[in-house]
CSV table of C-alpha atoms in Angstrom, one decimal:
chain,number,residue,atom,x,y,z
A,1,UNK,CA,-31.0,-10.1,-21.2
A,2,UNK,CA,-29.1,-8.3,-18.5
A,3,UNK,CA,-31.6,-9.6,-15.9
A,4,UNK,CA,-30.9,-13.2,-16.9
A,5,UNK,CA,-27.2,-12.7,-16.1
A,6,UNK,CA,-27.8,-11.3,-12.6
A,7,UNK,CA,-28.4,-13.3,-9.5
A,8,UNK,CA,-31.2,-12.6,-7.1
A,9,UNK,CA,-29.5,-12.4,-3.7
A,10,UNK,CA,-32.6,-13.8,-2.1
A,11,UNK,CA,-32.2,-17.1,-4.0
A,12,UNK,CA,-30.5,-19.8,-1.8
A,13,UNK,CA,-27.1,-20.6,-3.3
A,14,UNK,CA,-27.9,-24.3,-3.1
A,15,UNK,CA,-30.8,-23.7,-5.5
A,16,UNK,CA,-28.5,-22.4,-8.2
A,17,UNK,CA,-27.4,-25.0,-10.7
A,18,UNK,CA,-23.7,-25.4,-11.4
A,19,UNK,CA,-24.3,-24.3,-15.0
A,20,UNK,CA,-26.1,-21.1,-13.8
A,21,UNK,CA,-23.4,-20.5,-11.3
A,22,UNK,CA,-20.8,-20.4,-14.0
A,23,UNK,CA,-23.0,-18.2,-16.1
A,24,UNK,CA,-23.6,-15.7,-13.2
A,25,UNK,CA,-19.9,-15.5,-12.6
A,26,UNK,CA,-18.9,-15.1,-16.2
A,27,UNK,CA,-19.1,-11.2,-16.1
A,28,UNK,CA,-16.6,-11.1,-13.2
A,29,UNK,CA,-14.3,-13.9,-14.5
A,30,UNK,CA,-11.0,-12.6,-16.0
A,31,UNK,CA,-10.5,-14.2,-19.4
A,32,UNK,CA,-7.6,-16.6,-19.5
A,33,UNK,CA,-5.9,-14.5,-22.3
A,34,UNK,CA,-6.0,-11.4,-20.2
A,35,UNK,CA,-2.8,-10.2,-18.5
A,36,UNK,CA,-4.8,-10.0,-15.3
A,37,UNK,CA,-5.3,-13.8,-15.4
A,38,UNK,CA,-1.8,-13.9,-13.9
A,39,UNK,CA,-0.8,-12.2,-10.6
A,40,UNK,CA,2.5,-10.4,-10.0
A,41,UNK,CA,3.2,-8.8,-6.7
A,42,UNK,CA,4.3,-5.1,-6.4
A,43,UNK,CA,7.9,-6.1,-5.8
A,44,UNK,CA,8.0,-8.1,-9.1
A,45,UNK,CA,9.4,-11.0,-7.1
A,46,UNK,CA,6.5,-13.5,-7.1
A,47,UNK,CA,3.9,-14.4,-9.7
A,48,UNK,CA,1.3,-17.1,-10.2
A,49,UNK,CA,-1.4,-18.1,-12.7
A,50,UNK,CA,-4.4,-19.1,-10.6
A,51,UNK,CA,-6.9,-21.7,-11.8
A,52,UNK,CA,-9.3,-18.8,-12.3
A,53,UNK,CA,-9.3,-15.1,-11.3
A,54,UNK,CA,-12.6,-13.4,-10.3
A,55,UNK,CA,-13.1,-9.6,-9.9
A,56,UNK,CA,-16.4,-9.3,-8.1
A,57,UNK,CA,-18.1,-5.9,-7.7
A,58,UNK,CA,-20.7,-6.9,-5.1
A,59,UNK,CA,-20.6,-8.9,-1.9
A,60,UNK,CA,-23.1,-11.3,-3.4
A,61,UNK,CA,-20.7,-12.1,-6.2
A,62,UNK,CA,-18.2,-13.0,-3.6
A,63,UNK,CA,-20.7,-15.5,-2.2
A,64,UNK,CA,-21.1,-17.0,-5.7
A,65,UNK,CA,-17.3,-17.4,-6.0
A,66,UNK,CA,-17.2,-19.1,-2.7
A,67,UNK,CA,-20.1,-21.4,-3.6
A,68,UNK,CA,-18.4,-22.4,-6.8
A,69,UNK,CA,-15.2,-23.2,-4.9
A,70,UNK,CA,-17.1,-25.4,-2.4
A,71,UNK,CA,-18.8,-27.3,-5.1
A,72,UNK,CA,-15.6,-27.8,-7.2
A,73,UNK,CA,-13.4,-28.5,-4.1
A,74,UNK,CA,-11.1,-25.6,-4.8
A,75,UNK,CA,-9.5,-23.0,-2.6
A,76,UNK,CA,-10.1,-19.2,-2.8
A,77,UNK,CA,-7.4,-16.7,-2.1
A,78,UNK,CA,-8.2,-13.0,-1.7
A,79,UNK,CA,-5.7,-10.6,-3.2
A,80,UNK,CA,-5.7,-6.8,-3.4
A,81,UNK,CA,-3.1,-4.7,-5.1
A,82,UNK,CA,-0.4,-7.3,-4.3
A,83,UNK,CA,1.8,-5.1,-2.2
A,84,UNK,CA,3.1,-7.9,0.0
A,85,UNK,CA,6.7,-8.6,-1.2
A,86,UNK,CA,6.2,-12.3,-0.5
A,87,UNK,CA,4.0,-15.0,-2.0
A,88,UNK,CA,1.3,-14.3,0.7
A,89,UNK,CA,-1.3,-13.6,-2.0
A,90,UNK,CA,-0.2,-16.3,-4.6
A,91,UNK,CA,-2.3,-19.4,-5.2
A,92,UNK,CA,-2.8,-22.3,-7.6
A,93,UNK,CA,-6.5,-22.3,-6.8
A,94,UNK,CA,-9.1,-19.6,-7.3
A,95,UNK,CA,-8.1,-15.9,-6.8
A,96,UNK,CA,-10.6,-13.3,-5.8
A,97,UNK,CA,-9.3,-9.8,-6.6
A,98,UNK,CA,-10.8,-7.2,-4.2
A,99,UNK,CA,-10.0,-4.0,-6.0
A,100,UNK,CA,-13.6,-3.4,-7.1
A,101,UNK,CA,-14.8,-4.0,-3.5
A,102,UNK,CA,-13.7,-0.5,-2.6
A,103,UNK,CA,-16.7,1.5,-1.3
A,104,UNK,CA,-16.7,3.9,1.6
A,105,UNK,CA,-20.0,2.9,3.2
A,106,UNK,CA,-20.1,5.4,6.0
A,107,UNK,CA,-18.0,8.2,7.6
A,108,UNK,CA,-19.2,9.0,11.1
A,109,UNK,CA,-17.9,12.3,12.3
A,110,UNK,CA,-19.5,12.1,15.7
A,111,UNK,CA,-18.1,8.8,16.8
A,112,UNK,CA,-14.9,9.1,14.7
A,113,UNK,CA,-15.1,5.9,12.6
A,114,UNK,CA,-15.3,4.9,9.0
A,115,UNK,CA,-17.0,1.8,7.6
A,116,UNK,CA,-15.5,0.6,4.3
A,117,UNK,CA,-15.2,-2.4,2.1
A,118,UNK,CA,-11.9,-4.4,2.5
A,119,UNK,CA,-10.7,-3.6,-1.0
A,120,UNK,CA,-10.5,0.2,-0.5
A,121,UNK,CA,-6.9,1.5,-0.7
A,122,UNK,CA,-5.5,3.7,2.0
A,123,UNK,CA,-5.0,6.5,-0.6
A,124,UNK,CA,-8.7,6.4,-1.3
A,125,UNK,CA,-9.4,6.3,2.4
A,126,UNK,CA,-7.2,9.4,3.0
A,127,UNK,CA,-9.1,11.3,0.4
A,128,UNK,CA,-12.5,10.4,1.8
A,129,UNK,CA,-11.6,11.1,5.4
A,130,UNK,CA,-10.1,14.5,4.4
A,131,UNK,CA,-13.4,15.6,3.1
A,132,UNK,CA,-14.8,15.2,6.6
A,133,UNK,CA,-11.7,16.7,8.3
A,134,UNK,CA,-10.7,13.2,9.6
A,135,UNK,CA,-7.6,11.1,9.3
A,136,UNK,CA,-6.2,7.7,10.2
A,137,UNK,CA,-4.5,7.7,13.5
A,138,UNK,CA,-1.2,6.2,12.2
A,139,UNK,CA,0.0,5.1,8.8
A,140,UNK,CA,2.9,3.1,7.5
A,141,UNK,CA,5.3,3.9,4.7
A,142,UNK,CA,2.9,3.1,1.9
A,143,UNK,CA,-0.7,3.9,1.1
A,144,UNK,CA,-1.1,1.8,-2.0
A,145,UNK,CA,-2.3,-1.2,0.0
A,146,UNK,CA,-5.9,-2.2,0.6
A,147,UNK,CA,-7.3,-1.7,4.0
A,148,UNK,CA,-7.9,-5.5,4.4
A,149,UNK,CA,-4.3,-6.2,3.5
A,150,UNK,CA,-3.1,-3.8,6.1
A,151,UNK,CA,-5.4,-5.3,8.7
A,152,UNK,CA,-4.6,-9.0,8.1
A,153,UNK,CA,-0.9,-8.5,8.3
A,154,UNK,CA,-0.7,-6.2,11.3
A,155,UNK,CA,0.9,-3.5,9.2
A,156,UNK,CA,2.5,-0.8,11.4
A,157,UNK,CA,3.6,2.8,11.3
A,158,UNK,CA,6.1,4.2,13.9
A,159,UNK,CA,5.9,5.6,17.4
A,160,UNK,CA,6.7,3.9,20.7
A,161,UNK,CA,3.2,4.8,22.0
A,162,UNK,CA,1.3,3.8,18.9
A,163,UNK,CA,0.2,0.3,18.2
A,164,UNK,CA,-0.1,-1.5,14.8
A,165,UNK,CA,-2.9,-0.3,12.5
A,166,UNK,CA,-5.0,-3.4,13.1
A,167,UNK,CA,-5.7,-2.3,16.7
A,168,UNK,CA,-7.7,0.6,15.3
A,169,UNK,CA,-10.3,-1.8,13.9
A,170,UNK,CA,-13.6,-1.7,15.8
A,171,UNK,CA,-15.4,-4.5,13.9
A,172,UNK,CA,-15.1,-6.8,10.9
A,173,UNK,CA,-17.7,-8.4,8.7
A,174,UNK,CA,-16.5,-11.7,7.3
A,175,UNK,CA,-17.7,-14.1,4.7
A,176,UNK,CA,-16.9,-17.5,6.2
A,177,UNK,CA,-16.0,-20.8,4.4
A,178,UNK,CA,-19.6,-22.1,4.9
A,179,UNK,CA,-21.0,-19.1,3.1
A,180,UNK,CA,-22.3,-17.4,6.3
A,181,UNK,CA,-21.6,-13.9,7.2
A,182,UNK,CA,-20.5,-12.9,10.7
A,183,UNK,CA,-19.8,-9.5,12.3
A,184,UNK,CA,-17.1,-9.8,15.0
A,185,UNK,CA,-15.5,-7.3,17.4
A,186,UNK,CA,-13.9,-7.4,20.8
A,187,UNK,CA,-17.4,-7.8,22.3
A,188,UNK,CA,-18.8,-10.2,19.7
A,189,UNK,CA,-17.1,-13.4,18.5
A,190,UNK,CA,-13.9,-12.0,20.1
A,191,UNK,CA,-11.7,-15.0,19.3
A,192,UNK,CA,-12.6,-14.8,15.6
A,193,UNK,CA,-12.0,-11.1,15.8
A,194,UNK,CA,-8.5,-11.3,17.4
A,195,UNK,CA,-7.5,-14.1,15.0
A,196,UNK,CA,-8.7,-12.1,11.9
A,197,UNK,CA,-6.9,-8.9,12.8
A,198,UNK,CA,-3.7,-10.6,11.8
A,199,UNK,CA,-5.2,-13.6,10.1
A,200,UNK,CA,-3.3,-13.5,6.8
A,201,UNK,CA,-6.6,-13.8,5.0
A,202,UNK,CA,-7.2,-17.4,6.3
A,203,UNK,CA,-10.1,-16.9,8.6
A,204,UNK,CA,-12.5,-15.6,6.0
A,205,UNK,CA,-13.1,-13.0,3.3
A,206,UNK,CA,-13.1,-9.5,4.9
A,207,UNK,CA,-16.2,-7.7,3.4
A,208,UNK,CA,-16.3,-4.7,5.7
A,209,UNK,CA,-14.1,-3.0,8.2
A,210,UNK,CA,-15.1,-0.5,10.8
A,211,UNK,CA,-12.0,1.6,11.6
A,212,UNK,CA,-11.4,4.1,14.3
A,213,UNK,CA,-10.1,7.4,13.0
A,214,UNK,CA,-9.5,10.9,14.5
A,215,UNK,CA,-9.5,14.6,13.6
A,216,UNK,CA,-7.3,15.5,10.7
A,217,UNK,CA,-3.9,16.7,11.7
A,218,UNK,CA,-0.6,17.9,10.3
A,219,UNK,CA,2.9,16.7,11.3
A,220,UNK,CA,6.0,18.7,11.6
A,221,UNK,CA,8.9,16.4,10.7
A,222,UNK,CA,12.6,17.2,11.4
A,223,UNK,CA,15.4,15.2,9.9
A,224,UNK,CA,19.0,15.3,11.2
A,225,UNK,CA,22.1,13.1,10.7
A,226,UNK,CA,23.6,11.7,13.9
A,227,UNK,CA,26.6,9.4,14.5
A,228,UNK,CA,25.5,5.7,14.9
A,229,UNK,CA,27.2,5.3,18.3
A,230,UNK,CA,25.3,8.4,19.7
A,231,UNK,CA,22.0,6.9,18.7
A,232,UNK,CA,22.7,3.4,20.1
A,233,UNK,CA,24.0,4.8,23.4
A,234,UNK,CA,20.9,7.1,23.8
A,235,UNK,CA,18.3,5.0,22.0
A,236,UNK,CA,15.5,5.7,24.5
A,237,UNK,CA,16.0,9.4,24.2
A,238,UNK,CA,15.9,9.3,20.5
A,239,UNK,CA,12.9,6.9,20.3
A,240,UNK,CA,10.9,9.1,22.7
A,241,UNK,CA,12.0,12.4,21.3
A,242,UNK,CA,8.8,12.8,19.3
A,243,UNK,CA,5.5,11.1,18.7
A,244,UNK,CA,6.7,9.4,15.6
A,245,UNK,CA,10.4,8.5,15.2
A,246,UNK,CA,11.9,6.7,12.3
A,247,UNK,CA,15.6,5.9,11.8
A,248,UNK,CA,17.6,5.3,8.6
A,249,UNK,CA,21.0,3.8,9.4
A,250,UNK,CA,23.7,4.1,6.7
A,251,UNK,CA,26.2,1.5,8.0
A,252,UNK,CA,28.9,2.3,5.5
A,253,UNK,CA,28.9,5.9,6.6
A,254,UNK,CA,28.4,5.1,10.3
A,255,UNK,CA,25.5,7.6,10.3
A,256,UNK,CA,21.8,7.5,11.3
A,257,UNK,CA,19.3,9.8,9.7
A,258,UNK,CA,16.8,10.6,12.5
A,259,UNK,CA,13.3,11.5,11.5
A,260,UNK,CA,11.1,13.0,14.3
A,261,UNK,CA,7.5,14.1,13.8
A,262,UNK,CA,5.0,15.7,16.1
A,263,UNK,CA,1.5,17.1,15.6
A,264,UNK,CA,1.5,20.8,14.8
A,265,UNK,CA,-0.8,23.7,13.9
A,266,UNK,CA,1.9,25.3,11.7
A,267,UNK,CA,1.0,25.9,8.1
A,268,UNK,CA,2.0,23.4,5.4
A,269,UNK,CA,5.6,23.6,4.3
A,270,UNK,CA,6.5,20.4,2.4
A,271,UNK,CA,10.3,20.1,1.8
A,272,UNK,CA,11.8,17.4,-0.4
A,273,UNK,CA,15.3,16.0,0.0
A,274,UNK,CA,17.9,16.0,-2.8
A,275,UNK,CA,18.4,12.3,-2.6
A,276,UNK,CA,14.7,11.3,-3.3
A,277,UNK,CA,13.0,14.3,-4.7
A,278,UNK,CA,15.4,15.9,-7.2
A,279,UNK,CA,15.8,14.7,-10.8
A,280,UNK,CA,19.5,14.5,-10.4
A,281,UNK,CA,19.4,12.7,-7.1
A,282,UNK,CA,16.9,10.1,-8.3
A,283,UNK,CA,18.6,9.2,-11.5
A,284,UNK,CA,22.2,9.6,-10.2
A,285,UNK,CA,21.6,7.2,-7.3
A,286,UNK,CA,19.8,4.7,-9.4
A,287,UNK,CA,22.6,4.7,-12.0
A,288,UNK,CA,25.1,4.2,-9.3
A,289,UNK,CA,23.1,1.3,-7.9
A,290,UNK,CA,23.1,-0.2,-11.3
A,291,UNK,CA,26.9,0.0,-11.5
A,292,UNK,CA,27.1,-1.5,-8.0
A,293,UNK,CA,25.3,-4.6,-9.3
A,294,UNK,CA,28.4,-5.4,-11.3
A,295,UNK,CA,31.1,-3.7,-9.3
A,296,UNK,CA,30.0,-4.4,-5.7
A,297,UNK,CA,33.0,-2.5,-4.3
A,298,UNK,CA,31.1,0.7,-5.3
A,299,UNK,CA,28.2,0.0,-3.0
A,300,UNK,CA,29.8,1.2,0.3
A,301,UNK,CA,30.9,4.4,-1.6
A,302,UNK,CA,27.4,4.9,-2.9
A,303,UNK,CA,25.9,4.5,0.6
A,304,UNK,CA,28.3,7.1,1.9
A,305,UNK,CA,27.4,9.4,-1.0
A,306,UNK,CA,23.7,9.0,-0.2
A,307,UNK,CA,24.3,9.8,3.4
A,308,UNK,CA,26.3,12.9,2.4
A,309,UNK,CA,23.6,14.1,0.0
A,310,UNK,CA,21.1,14.1,2.8
A,311,UNK,CA,23.3,15.3,5.6
A,312,UNK,CA,21.6,18.7,6.2
A,313,UNK,CA,18.8,19.4,8.6
A,314,UNK,CA,15.4,19.6,7.0
A,315,UNK,CA,12.0,20.4,8.4
A,316,UNK,CA,8.7,19.8,6.7
A,317,UNK,CA,5.1,20.3,7.6
A,318,UNK,CA,2.3,18.5,5.8
A,319,UNK,CA,-0.8,16.4,6.1
A,320,UNK,CA,-0.2,13.5,8.5
A,321,UNK,CA,-0.4,10.7,5.9
A,322,UNK,CA,1.9,12.5,3.5
A,323,UNK,CA,4.6,12.7,6.2
A,324,UNK,CA,4.1,9.1,7.3
A,325,UNK,CA,4.4,7.8,3.7
A,326,UNK,CA,7.7,7.3,2.0
A,327,UNK,CA,8.2,7.2,-1.8
A,328,UNK,CA,9.7,3.7,-2.3
A,329,UNK,CA,10.5,4.6,-5.9
A,330,UNK,CA,11.4,1.1,-7.1
A,331,UNK,CA,10.5,-2.6,-6.8
A,332,UNK,CA,12.4,-4.3,-4.1
A,333,UNK,CA,13.4,-7.5,-2.3
A,334,UNK,CA,12.8,-7.0,1.3
A,335,UNK,CA,12.7,-8.6,4.7
A,336,UNK,CA,11.6,-7.0,8.0
A,337,UNK,CA,11.6,-8.4,11.5
A,338,UNK,CA,10.3,-7.3,14.8
A,339,UNK,CA,12.4,-7.7,18.0
A,340,UNK,CA,11.7,-6.8,21.7
A,341,UNK,CA,12.4,-3.1,22.1
A,342,UNK,CA,14.8,-3.7,25.0
A,343,UNK,CA,17.1,-5.8,22.7
A,344,UNK,CA,17.4,-3.1,20.0
A,345,UNK,CA,20.8,-1.7,20.9
A,346,UNK,CA,22.4,-5.1,21.3
A,347,UNK,CA,20.9,-6.2,18.0
A,348,UNK,CA,22.1,-3.1,16.1
A,349,UNK,CA,25.6,-3.5,17.5
A,350,UNK,CA,25.7,-7.2,16.3
A,351,UNK,CA,24.4,-6.1,12.9
A,352,UNK,CA,27.1,-3.5,12.7
A,353,UNK,CA,29.8,-6.0,13.6
A,354,UNK,CA,28.5,-8.4,11.0
A,355,UNK,CA,28.5,-5.7,8.3
A,356,UNK,CA,32.0,-4.7,9.2
A,357,UNK,CA,33.2,-8.3,8.9
A,358,UNK,CA,31.6,-8.5,5.4
A,359,UNK,CA,33.3,-5.3,4.4
A,360,UNK,CA,36.7,-6.5,5.7
A,361,UNK,CA,36.3,-9.7,3.6
A,362,UNK,CA,37.3,-9.1,-0.1
A,363,UNK,CA,34.6,-11.7,-1.0
A,364,UNK,CA,32.1,-10.4,1.6
A,365,UNK,CA,28.6,-9.0,0.9
A,366,UNK,CA,28.2,-5.4,-0.2
A,367,UNK,CA,24.7,-4.2,0.6
A,368,UNK,CA,23.9,-0.9,-1.1
A,369,UNK,CA,21.6,1.2,1.1
A,370,UNK,CA,20.4,2.1,4.6
A,371,UNK,CA,18.6,0.1,7.2
A,372,UNK,CA,15.3,1.5,8.4
A,373,UNK,CA,14.2,1.3,12.0
A,374,UNK,CA,10.7,2.0,13.4
A,375,UNK,CA,8.8,1.4,16.6
A,376,UNK,CA,5.4,0.3,17.9
A,377,UNK,CA,3.7,-0.3,21.2
A,378,UNK,CA,2.6,-3.7,22.3
A,379,UNK,CA,-0.9,-5.2,21.5
A,380,UNK,CA,-3.1,-8.2,22.2
A,381,UNK,CA,-3.6,-9.4,18.6
A,382,UNK,CA,-2.7,-13.1,18.6
A,383,UNK,CA,-0.3,-13.2,15.6
A,384,UNK,CA,0.9,-9.6,15.7
A,385,UNK,CA,4.7,-9.4,15.8
A,386,UNK,CA,4.1,-6.8,18.6
A,387,UNK,CA,2.0,-9.1,20.6
A,388,UNK,CA,2.5,-8.4,24.4
A,389,UNK,CA,5.6,-6.3,23.9
A,390,UNK,CA,7.0,-3.0,22.7
A,391,UNK,CA,8.7,-3.6,19.4
A,392,UNK,CA,11.4,-2.4,17.2
A,393,UNK,CA,10.9,-3.1,13.5
A,394,UNK,CA,14.1,-3.5,11.5
A,395,UNK,CA,13.9,-3.8,7.7
A,396,UNK,CA,16.3,-4.3,4.9
A,397,UNK,CA,15.5,-3.8,1.2
A,398,UNK,CA,17.5,-4.6,-1.9
A,399,UNK,CA,16.1,-2.7,-4.8
A,400,UNK,CA,15.6,-4.5,-8.1
A,401,UNK,CA,16.9,-3.2,-11.4
A,402,UNK,CA,13.8,-3.1,-13.5
A,403,UNK,CA,13.0,-2.0,-17.0
A,404,UNK,CA,10.8,0.8,-15.6
A,405,UNK,CA,14.0,2.6,-14.8
A,406,UNK,CA,13.6,2.3,-11.1
A,407,UNK,CA,16.2,0.9,-8.6
A,408,UNK,CA,15.4,-1.0,-5.4
A,409,UNK,CA,17.3,-1.1,-2.1
A,410,UNK,CA,16.3,0.0,1.4
A,411,UNK,CA,16.8,-0.8,5.0
A,412,UNK,CA,14.2,-0.1,7.6
A,413,UNK,CA,14.1,-0.3,11.4
A,414,UNK,CA,11.1,0.5,13.5
A,415,UNK,CA,10.0,0.1,17.2
A,416,UNK,CA,6.7,-1.2,18.7
A,417,UNK,CA,5.9,-2.0,22.3
A,418,UNK,CA,9.1,-3.9,23.0
A,419,UNK,CA,10.0,-5.1,19.4
A,420,UNK,CA,12.2,-4.0,16.5
A,421,UNK,CA,11.9,-4.6,12.7
A,422,UNK,CA,14.5,-4.5,9.8
A,423,UNK,CA,14.7,-4.6,6.0
A,424,UNK,CA,16.9,-3.8,2.9
A,425,UNK,CA,17.6,-4.2,-0.9
A,426,UNK,CA,17.1,-2.1,-4.1
A,427,UNK,CA,16.7,-3.5,-7.7
A,428,UNK,CA,17.8,-0.8,-10.2
A,429,UNK,CA,16.3,-0.9,-13.7
A,430,UNK,CA,14.6,-4.2,-12.9
A,431,UNK,CA,17.8,-6.2,-12.8
A,432,UNK,CA,18.4,-8.8,-10.1
A,433,UNK,CA,20.7,-8.0,-7.2
A,434,UNK,CA,22.3,-10.6,-4.9
A,435,UNK,CA,20.2,-10.8,-1.7
A,436,UNK,CA,19.6,-14.3,-0.5
A,437,UNK,CA,22.8,-14.7,1.5
A,438,UNK,CA,22.4,-11.2,2.8
A,439,UNK,CA,18.9,-11.9,4.0
A,440,UNK,CA,19.8,-15.3,5.5
A,441,UNK,CA,22.6,-13.8,7.6
A,442,UNK,CA,20.5,-10.9,8.6
A,443,UNK,CA,17.6,-13.2,9.7
A,444,UNK,CA,19.9,-15.3,11.8
A,445,UNK,CA,21.0,-12.3,13.8
A,446,UNK,CA,17.4,-11.1,14.2
A,447,UNK,CA,16.3,-14.6,15.2
A,448,UNK,CA,18.9,-14.6,18.0
A,449,UNK,CA,17.2,-11.5,19.4
A,450,UNK,CA,13.8,-13.2,19.5
A,451,UNK,CA,12.8,-11.6,16.2
A,452,UNK,CA,9.4,-12.2,14.7
A,453,UNK,CA,9.1,-11.7,10.9
A,454,UNK,CA,6.7,-9.3,9.3
A,455,UNK,CA,3.9,-11.5,7.9
A,456,UNK,CA,3.8,-9.8,4.5
A,457,UNK,CA,7.5,-10.5,4.0
A,458,UNK,CA,9.2,-13.8,3.0
A,459,UNK,CA,10.6,-15.7,6.0
A,460,UNK,CA,11.8,-19.2,6.8
A,461,UNK,CA,9.8,-19.9,10.0
A,462,UNK,CA,7.5,-22.9,10.4
A,463,UNK,CA,4.8,-23.9,13.0
A,464,UNK,CA,7.3,-25.0,15.7
A,465,UNK,CA,9.1,-21.6,15.4
A,466,UNK,CA,5.8,-19.7,15.4
A,467,UNK,CA,4.5,-21.7,18.4
A,468,UNK,CA,7.5,-20.6,20.4
A,469,UNK,CA,7.3,-17.0,19.4
A,470,UNK,CA,3.5,-16.6,19.7
A,471,UNK,CA,1.8,-17.7,22.9
A,472,UNK,CA,-1.6,-17.7,21.3
A,473,UNK,CA,-0.5,-19.6,18.1
A,474,UNK,CA,-2.5,-22.7,19.0
A,475,UNK,CA,-5.6,-20.6,19.7
A,476,UNK,CA,-5.3,-19.2,16.2
A,477,UNK,CA,-5.0,-22.6,14.7
A,478,UNK,CA,-8.1,-23.7,16.6
A,479,UNK,CA,-10.1,-20.8,15.2
A,480,UNK,CA,-9.0,-21.8,11.7
A,481,UNK,CA,-10.1,-25.4,12.2
A,482,UNK,CA,-13.4,-24.2,13.6
A,483,UNK,CA,-14.3,-21.6,10.9
A,484,UNK,CA,-12.6,-23.3,7.9
A,485,UNK,CA,-12.2,-27.0,8.6
A,486,UNK,CA,-11.5,-27.8,5.0
A,487,UNK,CA,-9.0,-25.1,4.4
A,488,UNK,CA,-10.9,-23.3,1.6
A,489,UNK,CA,-9.1,-20.0,2.4
A,490,UNK,CA,-5.6,-21.5,2.6
A,491,UNK,CA,-2.9,-21.1,0.0
A,492,UNK,CA,0.6,-22.4,-0.3
A,493,UNK,CA,2.0,-19.7,2.1
A,494,UNK,CA,-0.5,-20.6,4.8
A,495,UNK,CA,0.0,-24.3,4.4
A,496,UNK,CA,3.8,-24.0,4.4
A,497,UNK,CA,4.2,-21.7,7.4
A,498,UNK,CA,1.3,-22.6,9.6
A,499,UNK,CA,0.8,-26.3,8.8
A,500,UNK,CA,4.3,-27.4,7.7
A,501,UNK,CA,3.1,-28.6,4.3
A,502,UNK,CA,6.0,-29.2,1.9
A,503,UNK,CA,5.6,-26.2,-0.4
A,504,UNK,CA,8.9,-24.7,-1.4
A,505,UNK,CA,9.4,-21.0,-0.6
A,506,UNK,CA,10.3,-20.4,-4.3
A,507,UNK,CA,7.3,-22.2,-5.8
A,508,UNK,CA,6.0,-18.8,-7.1
A,509,UNK,CA,9.3,-17.1,-7.4
A,510,UNK,CA,9.8,-15.1,-10.6
A,511,UNK,CA,12.8,-16.7,-12.5
A,512,UNK,CA,14.4,-13.3,-13.1
A,513,UNK,CA,14.2,-12.5,-9.4
A,514,UNK,CA,16.3,-15.4,-8.1
């Protein structure tokens, strides 16, 4: 009986009847009554109920899903753990969940690379590499994402001499819209490769990723609090003070928390901060955020308190990825943009003037947490926000008040080869917090400084804006038309931002997250 429900990979897909195709896919089709038949992103801000949800365990089952979509005239959207805080993964067509496509295929300790399926999470990858005394070269703030999700959005870490994580990819194996497989790299099908490294999942389904890694290493991270003006006036000195520099700017306290991390041979000595790692700090700050939702005049005071709680110098030594990662604690609304590195100081000063104007206005906005700033070097990936320039990433987060008892607000700024990114907003206890006006005004400032939005975050840009910001945008669109002329891998996000289709940004917005 089991054999009758399995497909022989050698059988041409065209020889499988539609009835048998449905039967073969039944074991990996999520029942309509299952909670997993609906998709909610990690930030609890977007949700969708796809026409059908498939959870394949083999690459051949992926081919069957794609064959069904072609015959039925449906689209297919790949989704991992849903970490993107936008509707990037949402769809009204078929959804292919990649969480079971998570195998580590090979770890090569001589040539320092790992070959893995696209659905593997970074957490699993860290564990597998550690067994071979290897590690990823750079990591962002989160390791819950899938590797394919990281690659297709040009996810970044921090460090002025470190490029986005997608640049560490040596090759990709894709399942294309016509059912064929192709291996691409810088030497083989290079246009498809460069398009797919930040392809938003629209060039094809990523089956396998060959990723460059390096010897395992520890980082020694030092955190100190510095006046905002000192950092702005000597930005280059601070950004280049260590291999990996991250800034948390508390505008209400006029203070920047500077994190500087370098490789070290010192023994592990992990140190937590009061604000994030103590029972009192976690619950006190969350409760204050909750009060600030109703009494917004409290938010500046809460921010100053948070800066005060973390005012002391701290030093920690730990495995690289543990230092790179940040415990985000709570769901969040977030926006993050990348600006040319040389415009960072001017942009931060304009942001400061804007926030001071909001504070001086009795009816002004009262954001409740820091802005994070990171850096990355320039790259040649067509749609990477760091394309051809060192970048500063500036992010703001507004935490959500959710029933899980976790608040959400955060601001982030980072630098990459001439660009900067920013984000902020906590949502305590799962409740909504006002964020739309805050994000709109923030985005207007970043746009004036030639900002490019992080692809995984919500943003208002359309094809004309993207064509101006990305010199290879039309090359990317040409690749899409070539490998997927019927748009089988497109969803509302892709159609809206790349092809100007009239899909509202809030089509998948959760009602309670308005």
